[in-house]
Coordinates of C-alpha atoms and ligand atoms in Angstrom, one line a residue:
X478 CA 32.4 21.0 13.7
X479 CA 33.1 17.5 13.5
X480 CA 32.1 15.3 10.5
X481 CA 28.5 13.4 10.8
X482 CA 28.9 9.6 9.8
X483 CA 25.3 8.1 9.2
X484 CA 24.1 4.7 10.2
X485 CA 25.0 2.5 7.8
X486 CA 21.0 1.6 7.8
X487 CA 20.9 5.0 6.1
X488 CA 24.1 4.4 3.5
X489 CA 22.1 1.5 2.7
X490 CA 19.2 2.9 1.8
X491 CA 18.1 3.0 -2.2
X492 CA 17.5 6.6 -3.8
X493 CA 14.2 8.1 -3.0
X494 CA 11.7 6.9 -5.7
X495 CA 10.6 10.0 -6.5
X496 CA 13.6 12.0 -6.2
X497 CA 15.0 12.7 -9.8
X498 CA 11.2 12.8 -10.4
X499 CA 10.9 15.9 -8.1
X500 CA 14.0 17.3 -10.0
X501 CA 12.6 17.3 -13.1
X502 CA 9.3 18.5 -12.1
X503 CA 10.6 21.3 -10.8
X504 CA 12.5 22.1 -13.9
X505 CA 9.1 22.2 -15.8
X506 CA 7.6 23.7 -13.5
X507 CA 9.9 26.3 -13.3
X508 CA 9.6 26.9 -17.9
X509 CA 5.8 28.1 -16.2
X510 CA 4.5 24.3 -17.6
X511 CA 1.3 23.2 -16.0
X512 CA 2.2 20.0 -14.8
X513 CA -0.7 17.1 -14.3
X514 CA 0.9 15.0 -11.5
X515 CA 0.1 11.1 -11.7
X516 CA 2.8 10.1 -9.9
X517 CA 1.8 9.8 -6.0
X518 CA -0.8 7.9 -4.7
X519 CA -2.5 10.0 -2.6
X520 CA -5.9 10.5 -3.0
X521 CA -7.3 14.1 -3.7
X522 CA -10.5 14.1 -2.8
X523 CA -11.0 14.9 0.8
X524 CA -12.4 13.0 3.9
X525 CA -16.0 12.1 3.9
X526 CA -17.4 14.6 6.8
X527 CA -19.3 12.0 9.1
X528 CA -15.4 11.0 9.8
X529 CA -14.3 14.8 10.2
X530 CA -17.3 15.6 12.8
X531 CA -16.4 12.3 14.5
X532 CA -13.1 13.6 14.8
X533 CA -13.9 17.2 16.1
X534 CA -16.2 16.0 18.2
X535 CA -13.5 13.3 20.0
X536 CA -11.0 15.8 19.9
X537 CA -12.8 18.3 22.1
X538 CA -13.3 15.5 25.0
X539 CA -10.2 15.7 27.6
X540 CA -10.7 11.8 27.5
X541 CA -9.2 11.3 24.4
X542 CA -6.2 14.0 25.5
X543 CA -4.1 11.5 27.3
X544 CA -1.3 9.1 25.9
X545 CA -3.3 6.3 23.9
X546 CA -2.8 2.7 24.7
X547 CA -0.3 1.4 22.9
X548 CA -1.7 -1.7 21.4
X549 CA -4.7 0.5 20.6
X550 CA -8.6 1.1 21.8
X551 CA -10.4 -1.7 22.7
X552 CA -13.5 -0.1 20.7
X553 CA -11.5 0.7 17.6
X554 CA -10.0 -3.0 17.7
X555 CA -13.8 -4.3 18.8
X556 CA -15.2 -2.5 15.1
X557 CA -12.1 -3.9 13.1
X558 CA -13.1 -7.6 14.5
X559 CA -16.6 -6.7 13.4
X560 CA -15.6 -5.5 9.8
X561 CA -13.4 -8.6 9.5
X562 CA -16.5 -11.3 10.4
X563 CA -19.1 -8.8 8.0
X564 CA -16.9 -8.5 5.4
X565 CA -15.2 -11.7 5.2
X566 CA -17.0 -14.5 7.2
X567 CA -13.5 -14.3 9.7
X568 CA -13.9 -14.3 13.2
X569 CA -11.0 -12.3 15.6
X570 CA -10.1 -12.0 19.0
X571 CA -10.4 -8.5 18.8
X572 CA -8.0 -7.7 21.8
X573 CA -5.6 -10.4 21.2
X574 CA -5.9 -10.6 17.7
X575 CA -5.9 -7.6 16.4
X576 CA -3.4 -4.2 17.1
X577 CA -3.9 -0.5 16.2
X578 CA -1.0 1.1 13.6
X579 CA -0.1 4.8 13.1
X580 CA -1.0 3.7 9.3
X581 CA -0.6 0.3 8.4
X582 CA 3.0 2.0 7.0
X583 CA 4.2 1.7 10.7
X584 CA 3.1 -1.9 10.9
X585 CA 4.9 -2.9 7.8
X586 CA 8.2 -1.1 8.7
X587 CA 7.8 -2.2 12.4
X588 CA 7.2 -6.0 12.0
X589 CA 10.9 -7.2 10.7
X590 CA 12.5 -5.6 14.0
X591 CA 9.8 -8.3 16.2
X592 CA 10.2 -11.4 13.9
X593 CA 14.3 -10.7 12.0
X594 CA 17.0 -11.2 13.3
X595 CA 20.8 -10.3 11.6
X596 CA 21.3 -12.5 9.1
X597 CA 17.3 -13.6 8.6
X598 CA 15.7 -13.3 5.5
X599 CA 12.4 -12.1 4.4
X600 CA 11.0 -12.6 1.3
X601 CA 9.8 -9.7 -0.8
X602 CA 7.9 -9.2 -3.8
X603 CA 9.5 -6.5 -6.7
X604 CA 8.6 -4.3 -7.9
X605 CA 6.6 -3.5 -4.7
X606 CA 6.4 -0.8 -2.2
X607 CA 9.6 0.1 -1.0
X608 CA 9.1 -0.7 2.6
X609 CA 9.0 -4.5 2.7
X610 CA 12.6 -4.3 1.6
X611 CA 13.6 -1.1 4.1
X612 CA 11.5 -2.5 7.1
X613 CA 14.0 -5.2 6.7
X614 CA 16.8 -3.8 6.2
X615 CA 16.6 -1.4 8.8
X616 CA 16.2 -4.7 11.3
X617 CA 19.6 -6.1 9.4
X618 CA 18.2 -8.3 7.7
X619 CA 18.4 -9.5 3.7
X620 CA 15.7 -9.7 1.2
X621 CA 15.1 -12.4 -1.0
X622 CA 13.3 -10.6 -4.1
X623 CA 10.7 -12.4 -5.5
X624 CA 9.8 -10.5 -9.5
X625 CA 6.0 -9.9 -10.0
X626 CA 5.9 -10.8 -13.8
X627 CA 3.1 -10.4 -16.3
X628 CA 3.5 -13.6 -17.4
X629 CA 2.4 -15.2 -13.8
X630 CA -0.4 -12.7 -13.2
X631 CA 2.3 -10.4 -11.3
X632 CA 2.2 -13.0 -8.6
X633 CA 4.9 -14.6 -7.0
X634 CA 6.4 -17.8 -7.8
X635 CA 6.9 -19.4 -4.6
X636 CA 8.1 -22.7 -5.8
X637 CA 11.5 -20.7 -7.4
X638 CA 12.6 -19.8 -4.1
X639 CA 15.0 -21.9 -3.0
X640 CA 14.8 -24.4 -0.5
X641 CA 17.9 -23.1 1.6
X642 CA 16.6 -19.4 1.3
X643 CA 13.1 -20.7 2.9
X644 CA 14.5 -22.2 5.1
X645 CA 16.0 -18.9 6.8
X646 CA 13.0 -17.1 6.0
X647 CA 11.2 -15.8 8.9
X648 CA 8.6 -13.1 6.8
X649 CA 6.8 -13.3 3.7
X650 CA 5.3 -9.8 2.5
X651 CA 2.5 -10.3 -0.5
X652 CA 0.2 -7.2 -1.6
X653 CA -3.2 -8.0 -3.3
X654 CA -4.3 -5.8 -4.9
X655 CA -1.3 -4.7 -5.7
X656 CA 0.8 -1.8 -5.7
X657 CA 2.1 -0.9 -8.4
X658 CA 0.9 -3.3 -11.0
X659 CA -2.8 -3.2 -10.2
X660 CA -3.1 -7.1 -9.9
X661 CA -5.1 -9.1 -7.9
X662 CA -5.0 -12.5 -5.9
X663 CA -7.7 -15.0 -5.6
X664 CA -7.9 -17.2 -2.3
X665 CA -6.2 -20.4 -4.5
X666 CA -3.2 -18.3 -4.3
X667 CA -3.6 -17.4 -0.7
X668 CA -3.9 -21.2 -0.2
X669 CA -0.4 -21.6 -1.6
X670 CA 1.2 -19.2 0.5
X671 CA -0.3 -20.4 3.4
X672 CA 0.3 -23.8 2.7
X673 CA 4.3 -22.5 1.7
X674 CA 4.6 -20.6 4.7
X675 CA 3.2 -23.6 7.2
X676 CA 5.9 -25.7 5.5
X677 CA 8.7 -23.0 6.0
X678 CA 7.5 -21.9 9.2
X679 CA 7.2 -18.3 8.0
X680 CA 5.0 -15.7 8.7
X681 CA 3.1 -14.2 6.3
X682 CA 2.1 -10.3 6.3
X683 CA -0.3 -9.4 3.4
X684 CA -0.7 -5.8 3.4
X685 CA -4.3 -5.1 2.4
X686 CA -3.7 -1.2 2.0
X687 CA -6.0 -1.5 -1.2
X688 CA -8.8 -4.1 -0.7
X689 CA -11.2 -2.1 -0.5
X690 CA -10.5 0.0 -3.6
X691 CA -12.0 -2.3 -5.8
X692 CA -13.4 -1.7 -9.8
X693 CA -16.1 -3.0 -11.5
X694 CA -17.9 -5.2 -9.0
X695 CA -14.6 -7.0 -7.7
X696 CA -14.7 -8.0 -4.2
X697 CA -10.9 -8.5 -2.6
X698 CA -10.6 -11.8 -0.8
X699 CA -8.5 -12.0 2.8
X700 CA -5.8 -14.6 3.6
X701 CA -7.4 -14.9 6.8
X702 CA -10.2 -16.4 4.9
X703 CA -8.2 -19.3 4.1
X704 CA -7.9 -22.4 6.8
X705 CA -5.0 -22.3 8.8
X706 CA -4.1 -18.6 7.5
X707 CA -4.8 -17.5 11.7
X708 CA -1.8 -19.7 12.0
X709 CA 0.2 -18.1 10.2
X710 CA -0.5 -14.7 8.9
X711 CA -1.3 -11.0 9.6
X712 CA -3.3 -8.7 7.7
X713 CA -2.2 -5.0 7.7
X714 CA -4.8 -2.6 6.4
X715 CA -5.5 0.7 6.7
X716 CA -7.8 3.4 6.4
X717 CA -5.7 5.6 4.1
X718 CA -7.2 5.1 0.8
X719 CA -10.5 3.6 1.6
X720 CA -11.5 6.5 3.5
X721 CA -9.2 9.2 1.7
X722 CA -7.6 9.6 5.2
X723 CA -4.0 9.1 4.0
X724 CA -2.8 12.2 6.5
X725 CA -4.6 10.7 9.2
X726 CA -2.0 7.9 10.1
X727 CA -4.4 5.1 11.0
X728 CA -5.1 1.5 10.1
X729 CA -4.2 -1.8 11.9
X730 CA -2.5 -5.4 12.0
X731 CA -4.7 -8.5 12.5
X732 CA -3.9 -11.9 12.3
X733 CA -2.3 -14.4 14.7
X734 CA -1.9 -13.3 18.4
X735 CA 1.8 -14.0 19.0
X736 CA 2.5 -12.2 15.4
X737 CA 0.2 -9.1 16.7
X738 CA 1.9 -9.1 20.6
X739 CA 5.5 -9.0 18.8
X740 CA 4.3 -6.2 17.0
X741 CA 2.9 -4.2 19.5
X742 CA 6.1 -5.2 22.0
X743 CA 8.2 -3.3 19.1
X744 CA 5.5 -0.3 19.3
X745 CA 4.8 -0.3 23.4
X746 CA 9.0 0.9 23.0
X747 CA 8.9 3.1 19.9
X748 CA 5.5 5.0 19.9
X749 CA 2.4 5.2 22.1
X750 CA -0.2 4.5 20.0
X751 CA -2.8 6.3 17.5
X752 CA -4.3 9.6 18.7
X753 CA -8.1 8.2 20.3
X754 CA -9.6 11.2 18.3
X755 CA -8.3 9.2 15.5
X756 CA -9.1 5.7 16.4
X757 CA -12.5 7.4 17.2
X758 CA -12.8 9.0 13.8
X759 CA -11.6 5.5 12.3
X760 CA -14.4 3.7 14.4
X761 CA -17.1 6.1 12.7
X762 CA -15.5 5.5 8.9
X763 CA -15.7 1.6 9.8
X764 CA -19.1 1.6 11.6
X765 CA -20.6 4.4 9.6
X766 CA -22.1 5.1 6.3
X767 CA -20.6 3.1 3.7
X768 CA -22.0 5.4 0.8
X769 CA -18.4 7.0 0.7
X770 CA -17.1 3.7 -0.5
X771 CA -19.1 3.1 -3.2
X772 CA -18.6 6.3 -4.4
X773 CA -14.7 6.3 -4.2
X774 CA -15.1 3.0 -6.7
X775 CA -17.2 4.8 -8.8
X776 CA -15.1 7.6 -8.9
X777 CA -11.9 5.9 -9.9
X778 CA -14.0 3.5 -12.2
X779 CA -14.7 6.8 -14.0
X780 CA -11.3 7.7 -13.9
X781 CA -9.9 4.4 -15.2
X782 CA -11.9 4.6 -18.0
X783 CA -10.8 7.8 -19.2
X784 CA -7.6 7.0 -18.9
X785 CA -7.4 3.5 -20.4
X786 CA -9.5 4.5 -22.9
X787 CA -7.5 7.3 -23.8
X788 CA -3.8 5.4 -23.8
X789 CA -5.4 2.8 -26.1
X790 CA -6.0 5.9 -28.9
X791 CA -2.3 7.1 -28.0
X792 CA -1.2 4.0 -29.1
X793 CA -0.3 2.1 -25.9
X794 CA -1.8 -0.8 -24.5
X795 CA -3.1 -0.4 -21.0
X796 CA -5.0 -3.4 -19.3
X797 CA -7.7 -2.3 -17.0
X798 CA -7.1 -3.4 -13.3
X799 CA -9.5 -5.3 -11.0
X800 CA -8.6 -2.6 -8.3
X801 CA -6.2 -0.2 -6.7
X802 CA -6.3 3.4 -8.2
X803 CA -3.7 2.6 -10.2
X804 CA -2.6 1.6 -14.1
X805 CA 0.2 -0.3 -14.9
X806 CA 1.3 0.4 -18.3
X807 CA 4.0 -1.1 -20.7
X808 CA 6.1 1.7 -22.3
X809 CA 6.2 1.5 -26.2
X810 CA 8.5 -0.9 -27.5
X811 CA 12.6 0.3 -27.7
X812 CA 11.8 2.6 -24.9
X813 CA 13.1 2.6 -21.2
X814 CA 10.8 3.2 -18.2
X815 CA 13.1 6.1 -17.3
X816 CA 13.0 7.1 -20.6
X817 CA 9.4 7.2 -21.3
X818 CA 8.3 9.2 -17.8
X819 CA 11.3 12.0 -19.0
X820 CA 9.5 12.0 -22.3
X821 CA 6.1 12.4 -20.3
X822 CA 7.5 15.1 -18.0
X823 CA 9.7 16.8 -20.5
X824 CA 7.3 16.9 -23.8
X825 CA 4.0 17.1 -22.1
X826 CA 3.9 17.9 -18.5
X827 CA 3.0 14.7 -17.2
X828 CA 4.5 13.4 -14.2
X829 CA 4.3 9.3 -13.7
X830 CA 6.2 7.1 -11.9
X831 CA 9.0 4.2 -13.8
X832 CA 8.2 1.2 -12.9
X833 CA 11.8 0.4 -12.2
X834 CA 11.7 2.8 -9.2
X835 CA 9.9 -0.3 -7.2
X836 CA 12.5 -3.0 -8.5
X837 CA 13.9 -3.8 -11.7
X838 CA 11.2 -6.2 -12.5
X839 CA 9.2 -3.0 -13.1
X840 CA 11.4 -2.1 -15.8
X841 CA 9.7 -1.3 -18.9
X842 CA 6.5 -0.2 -17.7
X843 CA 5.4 3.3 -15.9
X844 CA 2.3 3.6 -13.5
X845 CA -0.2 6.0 -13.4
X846 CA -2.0 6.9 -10.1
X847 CA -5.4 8.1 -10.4
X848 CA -5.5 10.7 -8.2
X849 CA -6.5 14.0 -10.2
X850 CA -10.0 14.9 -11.2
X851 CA -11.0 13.2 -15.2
X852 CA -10.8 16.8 -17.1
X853 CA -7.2 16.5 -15.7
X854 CA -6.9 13.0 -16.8
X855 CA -8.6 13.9 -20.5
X856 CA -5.9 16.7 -20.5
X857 CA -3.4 14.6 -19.7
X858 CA -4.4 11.8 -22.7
X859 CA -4.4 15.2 -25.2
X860 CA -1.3 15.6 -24.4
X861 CA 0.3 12.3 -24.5
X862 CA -1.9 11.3 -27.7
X863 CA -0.1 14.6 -29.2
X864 CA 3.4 13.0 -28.7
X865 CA 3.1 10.5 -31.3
X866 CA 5.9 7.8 -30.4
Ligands
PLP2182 C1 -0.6 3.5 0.6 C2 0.0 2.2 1.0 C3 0.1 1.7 2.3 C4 0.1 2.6 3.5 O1 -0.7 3.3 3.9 P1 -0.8 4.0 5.3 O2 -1.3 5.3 5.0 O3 0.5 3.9 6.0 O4 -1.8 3.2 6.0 C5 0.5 0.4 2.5 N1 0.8 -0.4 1.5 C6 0.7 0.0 0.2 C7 1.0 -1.0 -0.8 C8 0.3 1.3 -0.1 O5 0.2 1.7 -1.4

């Protein structure tokens, strides 16, 4: 048998996040330790069932059996347009403006191979969510990390990147609300980036996985709400964790039309498009009974609390986020991120996620995902409360 050589898109690639994570877990796990995972964001509560019927029902007409369109159904892209001018005041071309994604995961990794060429840059927030950097990669081109620091509300400071690095820039990649650190970003700040990215003559994709998940009242703002943002920007969003439909693989990409057509060029070659059942179900969750929502921010409101609440009497000091299902916590002083999450693991069963794991920038802090019921979540502050550090 001859030797396999990999791509070197795949030498490239960083250590899996969660890898030495999974490791350890499993050595707890296997001392009979039973483990309260925080790490993943994936929410456990299950799809609200007007979505499931509307998918059972869609799946059951030969209709929806054939290969999709690739760019997506008109109907689906027809509700997203509507969502977009009810929620926001913005007004799309909903077949030109607007394209269907297998999870707005596809999108992100998808756009770099329509807009980068080898050699381009794009310029990507840290720590973030690995596939800014990968999607990038993978289309040969180089990121230009921007750090998220506390200090500037874990935005980025667009006026530090240098003029010869904008000037090959061809994508910028911002995530409000944010994950990992739970921030949000006002529409001044949109302003900004469209006004940097008009300059530049870069395109702008803000990934909106999370606007939706929003805490205490908070309502998420769009860059597409900004003047000129049509120009320049898409929005990818996604049904994942608004809807608890993570394993559905749905969500879309809207913004300006030549952005969206290279996007769906790239896809039309790749894939061929979201199952309709699915785009159907998605229709339903958009169109239908908003209840769920509400009670998904209530839910994680609760959640938040308990936890927050909880690290404060452990002795560290979390700051409650505006959004995201997420807490973004600085370890106790003289201790590593890596560190600290073994500590968790090791001493009490707790997986979380160090914050270096999404760029060194995260160093120093650990995140918490809020994705297990709150007499896990009390559990889990016993514990950590009982390791004294
Ligand atoms: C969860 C997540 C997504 C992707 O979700 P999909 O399921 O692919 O739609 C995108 N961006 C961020 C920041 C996320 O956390």
């Amino acid at each position: 048998m001859f030797k396999i050589k990999q791509a070197e898109r795949l030498e490239k690639l960083p250590p899996y996040l969660f890898k030495e994570i999974d490791r350890m877990k499993a050595e707890v796990q296997a001392k009979g330790v039973d483990i309260i995972d925080l790490g993943v964001g994936d929410p456990d509560r299950p799809t609200p069932p007007h979505i499931i019927d509307r998918l059972q029902k869609a799946a059951l007409d030969p209709a929806n059996h054939q290969y999709p369109s690739y760019t997506g159904m008109n109907d689906f892209r027809r509700s997203v347009a509507a969502w977009y001018e009810r929620r926001f005041g913005v007004k799309l071309d909903a077949l030109n403006e607007v394209v269907t994604l297998i999870g707005s995961k596809e999108g992100i990794a998808h756009i770099p191979l329509a807009f980068i060429d080898p050699g381009d840059v794009a310029l990507v927030p840290e720590p973030a969510y690995p596939v800014y950097h990968i999607g990038t990669l993978f289309a040969g081109g180089q990121s230009f990390f921007m750090p998220l620091l506390e200090a500037n509300g874990f935005l980025p400071d667009l006026d530090a990147v240098p003029a010869g690095t904008a000037a090959k820039a061809r994508l910028l990649f911002v995530n409000y609300p944010n994950n990992p650190t739970g921030a949000t970003a006002g529409l001044d700040f949109y302003e900004k980036v469209v006004a940097f990215a008009r300059k530049h003559e870069i395109i702008v994709v803000s990934d909106a996985a999370y606007s939706e998940v929003s805490l205490g009242g908070y309502e998420a703002p769009s860059i597409l709400q900004v003047p000129g943002a049509m120009d320049v920007a898409v929005e990818v969003h996604s049904l994942s964790k608004t809807y608890n439909m993570t394993g559905w693989r749905i969500g879309w990409a809207a913004g300006r039309a030549e952005v969206v057509d290279g996007l769906g060029r790239i896809k039309s070659n790749i894939d061929s498009g979201a199952f309709q059942a699915v785009q159907w179900a998605g229709i339903e969750a958009i169109d239908g009974d908003q209840t769920c929502v509400a009670d998904m921010r209530a839910l994680y409101q609760e959640r938040m609390n308990v936890l927050v609440e909880g690290l404060k009497e452990a002795g560290l000091e979390p700051k409650s986020p505006r959004a995201t299902f997420y807490l973004w916590v600085r370890v106790p002083a003289g201790q590593t991120s890596a560190g600290f999450t073994a500590r968790l693991l090791g001493e009490g069963g707790i997986v979380c996620t160090p914050g270096n794991g999404f760029g060194p920038s995260g160093e120093g802090y650990v995140r918490f995902a809020l994705c297990q019921e709150v007499d896990r979540l009390r559990e889990a502050v016993e514990r950590i409360k009982a390791l004294k550090f």
